[in-house]
mmCIF file of C-alpha atoms and ligand atoms in Angstrom:
data_model
loop_
_atom_site.group_PDB
_atom_site.id
_atom_site.type_symbol
_atom_site.label_atom_id
_atom_site.label_comp_id
_atom_site.label_asym_id
_atom_site.label_seq_id
_atom_site.Cartn_x
_atom_site.Cartn_y
_atom_site.Cartn_z
ATOM 1 C CA MET A 66 -72.482 -145.474 -63.486
ATOM 2 C CA LYS A 67 -69.560 -146.820 -61.727
ATOM 3 C CA TYR A 68 -66.915 -146.053 -64.956
ATOM 4 C CA ILE A 69 -67.264 -142.564 -63.925
ATOM 5 C CA GLU A 70 -65.643 -143.280 -60.409
ATOM 6 C CA THR A 71 -63.007 -145.209 -61.988
ATOM 7 C CA PRO A 72 -59.560 -142.890 -61.786
ATOM 8 C CA LYS A 73 -57.646 -140.811 -64.507
ATOM 9 C CA THR A 74 -55.693 -143.088 -66.169
ATOM 10 C CA THR A 75 -51.764 -142.119 -65.450
ATOM 11 C CA GLN A 76 -50.600 -145.163 -68.280
ATOM 12 C CA GLY A 77 -48.661 -142.848 -70.988
ATOM 13 C CA CYS A 78 -48.535 -139.862 -68.173
ATOM 14 C CA ILE A 79 -44.790 -139.075 -68.886
ATOM 15 C CA PHE A 80 -44.930 -137.143 -64.859
ATOM 16 C CA CYS A 81 -46.539 -140.633 -63.347
ATOM 17 C CA SER A 82 -43.704 -142.820 -65.671
ATOM 18 C CA ALA A 83 -40.622 -140.623 -64.449
ATOM 19 C CA LEU A 84 -42.054 -140.445 -60.823
ATOM 20 C CA ALA A 85 -42.823 -144.212 -60.820
ATOM 21 C CA ASP A 86 -39.552 -145.101 -61.685
ATOM 22 C CA SER A 87 -35.928 -144.896 -60.237
ATOM 23 C CA ASP A 88 -33.845 -143.703 -62.979
ATOM 24 C CA ASP A 89 -33.736 -139.990 -62.150
ATOM 25 C CA VAL A 90 -30.867 -138.882 -64.818
ATOM 26 C CA THR A 91 -32.698 -140.726 -67.350
ATOM 27 C CA ASN A 92 -36.223 -139.052 -66.559
ATOM 28 C CA LEU A 93 -34.090 -135.861 -65.316
ATOM 29 C CA VAL A 94 -36.005 -136.026 -62.629
ATOM 30 C CA VAL A 95 -33.534 -133.497 -60.492
ATOM 31 C CA ALA A 96 -35.170 -133.330 -57.061
ATOM 32 C CA ARG A 97 -38.079 -135.469 -55.028
ATOM 33 C CA GLY A 98 -39.969 -134.315 -52.068
ATOM 34 C CA GLU A 99 -43.197 -135.125 -49.932
ATOM 35 C CA ARG A 100 -45.102 -134.456 -52.345
ATOM 36 C CA VAL A 101 -43.685 -133.117 -55.567
ATOM 37 C CA PHE A 102 -41.201 -133.709 -57.701
ATOM 38 C CA VAL A 103 -38.913 -131.480 -59.968
ATOM 39 C CA ILE A 104 -37.956 -132.376 -63.314
ATOM 40 C CA LEU A 105 -36.506 -130.967 -66.203
ATOM 41 C CA ASN A 106 -38.393 -129.592 -69.060
ATOM 42 C CA ARG A 107 -37.017 -131.770 -72.369
ATOM 43 C CA TYR A 108 -37.854 -128.787 -74.443
ATOM 44 C CA PRO A 109 -36.214 -126.103 -72.769
ATOM 45 C CA TYR A 110 -37.894 -121.998 -73.353
ATOM 46 C CA THR A 111 -34.032 -121.325 -71.464
ATOM 47 C CA THR A 112 -31.013 -122.915 -70.349
ATOM 48 C CA GLY A 113 -32.577 -124.227 -66.347
ATOM 49 C CA HIS A 114 -36.183 -124.666 -67.423
ATOM 50 C CA LEU A 115 -37.801 -127.558 -64.851
ATOM 51 C CA MET A 116 -41.373 -127.952 -63.298
ATOM 52 C CA VAL A 117 -42.368 -127.831 -59.977
ATOM 53 C CA VAL A 118 -44.692 -131.248 -60.328
ATOM 54 C CA PRO A 119 -47.695 -132.450 -57.850
ATOM 55 C CA ALA A 120 -47.287 -136.698 -56.839
ATOM 56 C CA ALA A 121 -51.028 -136.940 -57.474
ATOM 57 C CA HIS A 122 -51.653 -137.647 -61.034
ATOM 58 C CA GLN A 123 -54.667 -134.571 -61.324
ATOM 59 C CA PRO A 124 -55.375 -132.199 -64.355
ATOM 60 C CA SER A 125 -55.699 -128.454 -62.015
ATOM 61 C CA LEU A 126 -54.836 -127.055 -59.139
ATOM 62 C CA GLU A 127 -58.020 -127.029 -57.279
ATOM 63 C CA LYS A 128 -57.898 -130.651 -57.312
ATOM 64 C CA LEU A 129 -54.729 -130.987 -55.273
ATOM 65 C CA ASP A 130 -55.281 -130.616 -51.408
ATOM 66 C CA SER A 131 -53.653 -127.732 -49.904
ATOM 67 C CA LEU A 132 -50.736 -128.853 -48.307
ATOM 68 C CA CYS A 133 -49.665 -130.084 -51.726
ATOM 69 C CA ARG A 134 -50.032 -126.943 -53.340
ATOM 70 C CA ALA A 135 -48.088 -125.529 -50.245
ATOM 71 C CA GLU A 136 -45.186 -127.732 -51.057
ATOM 72 C CA MET A 137 -45.056 -126.846 -54.826
ATOM 73 C CA MET A 138 -44.500 -123.270 -54.028
ATOM 74 C CA GLU A 139 -42.016 -123.287 -51.602
ATOM 75 C CA TRP A 140 -40.378 -125.497 -54.138
ATOM 76 C CA VAL A 141 -40.354 -123.366 -56.762
ATOM 77 C CA ALA A 142 -38.953 -120.531 -54.558
ATOM 78 C CA CYS A 143 -36.687 -122.821 -52.844
ATOM 79 C CA PHE A 144 -35.454 -123.927 -57.692
ATOM 80 C CA ILE A 145 -35.198 -120.586 -58.161
ATOM 81 C CA GLN A 146 -32.313 -119.360 -55.608
ATOM 82 C CA VAL A 147 -30.923 -122.794 -56.847
ATOM 83 C CA PHE A 148 -30.780 -120.759 -60.122
ATOM 84 C CA GLU A 149 -29.407 -118.281 -58.244
ATOM 85 C CA ALA A 150 -26.390 -120.109 -57.560
ATOM 86 C CA VAL A 151 -26.344 -122.321 -61.063
ATOM 87 C CA TYR A 152 -26.592 -119.488 -63.287
ATOM 88 C CA HIS A 153 -27.334 -116.060 -62.349
ATOM 89 C CA PRO A 154 -30.751 -115.402 -63.877
ATOM 90 C CA GLN A 155 -31.648 -111.703 -64.554
ATOM 91 C CA GLY A 156 -35.471 -113.191 -64.207
ATOM 92 C CA VAL A 157 -37.846 -115.084 -63.866
ATOM 93 C CA ASN A 158 -40.774 -116.793 -65.408
ATOM 94 C CA ILE A 159 -43.376 -119.214 -63.395
ATOM 95 C CA GLY A 160 -46.453 -120.943 -65.015
ATOM 96 C CA ILE A 161 -48.972 -122.620 -65.158
ATOM 97 C CA ASN A 162 -51.249 -123.481 -67.821
ATOM 98 C CA ILE A 163 -54.201 -125.491 -67.062
ATOM 99 C CA GLY A 164 -55.955 -127.525 -70.242
ATOM 100 C CA GLU A 165 -55.174 -127.322 -73.954
ATOM 101 C CA ALA A 166 -56.678 -123.990 -74.850
ATOM 102 C CA ALA A 167 -54.228 -122.436 -72.057
ATOM 103 C CA GLY A 168 -51.432 -124.423 -73.903
ATOM 104 C CA ALA A 169 -50.495 -127.015 -71.364
ATOM 105 C CA GLY A 170 -48.684 -130.014 -73.119
ATOM 106 C CA ILE A 171 -50.501 -131.748 -70.782
ATOM 107 C CA THR A 172 -53.791 -131.428 -69.561
ATOM 108 C CA ASP A 173 -54.202 -134.268 -67.379
ATOM 109 C CA HIS A 174 -51.218 -133.565 -64.902
ATOM 110 C CA VAL A 175 -51.081 -129.689 -63.923
ATOM 111 C CA HIS A 176 -47.320 -128.639 -63.552
ATOM 112 C CA MET A 177 -45.623 -125.229 -62.690
ATOM 113 C CA HIS A 178 -42.674 -124.256 -64.978
ATOM 114 C CA VAL A 179 -40.127 -122.295 -63.821
ATOM 115 C CA VAL A 180 -37.929 -120.686 -66.161
ATOM 116 C CA PRO A 181 -34.997 -118.645 -65.670
ATOM 117 C CA ARG A 182 -34.303 -115.511 -67.683
ATOM 118 C CA TRP A 183 -31.853 -112.640 -69.064
ATOM 119 C CA LEU A 184 -32.389 -109.689 -70.869
ATOM 120 C CA GLY A 185 -32.207 -110.391 -74.528
ATOM 121 C CA ASP A 186 -32.150 -114.510 -74.080
ATOM 122 C CA THR A 187 -34.710 -114.371 -77.027
ATOM 123 C CA ASN A 188 -32.345 -113.447 -79.738
ATOM 124 C CA PHE A 189 -29.266 -115.169 -78.598
ATOM 125 C CA MET A 190 -31.885 -118.817 -78.486
ATOM 126 C CA SER A 191 -32.413 -118.871 -82.544
ATOM 127 C CA THR A 192 -34.629 -121.055 -83.862
ATOM 128 C CA LEU A 193 -33.963 -123.468 -85.899
ATOM 129 C CA GLY A 194 -37.458 -124.883 -87.266
ATOM 130 C CA MET A 195 -38.404 -126.724 -84.619
ATOM 131 C CA THR A 196 -34.821 -126.517 -82.565
ATOM 132 C CA ARG A 197 -33.719 -124.090 -79.893
ATOM 133 C CA VAL A 198 -30.362 -123.827 -80.130
ATOM 134 C CA LEU A 199 -29.220 -123.879 -76.869
ATOM 135 C CA PRO A 200 -26.218 -122.558 -74.643
ATOM 136 C CA GLU A 201 -25.759 -126.324 -72.849
ATOM 137 C CA THR A 202 -27.013 -129.621 -73.378
ATOM 138 C CA LEU A 203 -29.689 -131.341 -71.204
ATOM 139 C CA GLU A 204 -27.158 -134.088 -69.567
ATOM 140 C CA ASP A 205 -24.886 -130.469 -68.038
ATOM 141 C CA THR A 206 -28.058 -128.696 -67.131
ATOM 142 C CA TYR A 207 -29.087 -131.430 -65.141
ATOM 143 C CA GLN A 208 -25.796 -131.910 -63.395
ATOM 144 C CA ARG A 209 -25.682 -128.323 -62.557
ATOM 145 C CA LEU A 210 -28.639 -128.241 -61.276
ATOM 146 C CA LYS A 211 -28.583 -131.515 -59.382
ATOM 147 C CA THR A 212 -24.850 -130.438 -57.710
ATOM 148 C CA GLY A 213 -27.149 -127.085 -56.980
ATOM 149 C CA TRP A 214 -29.641 -129.000 -55.310
ATOM 150 C CA ASP A 215 -27.535 -131.089 -53.449
ATOM 151 C CA GLU A 216 -25.452 -127.821 -51.852
ATOM 152 C CA PHE A 217 -28.480 -125.870 -51.325
ATOM 153 C CA LYS A 218 -29.215 -125.583 -47.531
ATOM 154 C CA GLY A 219 -32.635 -124.197 -47.379
ATOM 155 C CA LYS A 220 -34.352 -127.480 -48.451
ATOM 156 C CA PRO A 221 -37.955 -127.650 -46.809
HETATM 157 ZN ZN1 ZN B 103 -49.157 -138.219 -64.237
#
């Protein structure tokens, strides 16, 4: 039954592809750590919507080691502060969807969403078909958050 032991493929995984590639701008990778990295969501719920992703290709939190889980949470805390410096949000949503039934778009590689929120933001982001209208481009968001991270003093 050797095939069962074969590691799940990372081919076609957008997180593993982004991690393996050196072009962080194209891939929207904002920051890289020892066990985690931070990447913008290409289909953001609000401006600044990013994801803290473990380097390990695993479908769920319990498959990660505790150091990795701790680093994920540490980076979430850092990026809340980067949000505060760059976007001054009035709130932040943090969430993980594990499994298709829970709403995970990518089920094979667990990731933590970090979404800045403003009062009434669901009103000004009118929805046109499947396209959300956002007040700035992904490229602008990337540059602002990258600069915010570069200037952030509390890195782990
Ligand atoms: Zn992956």
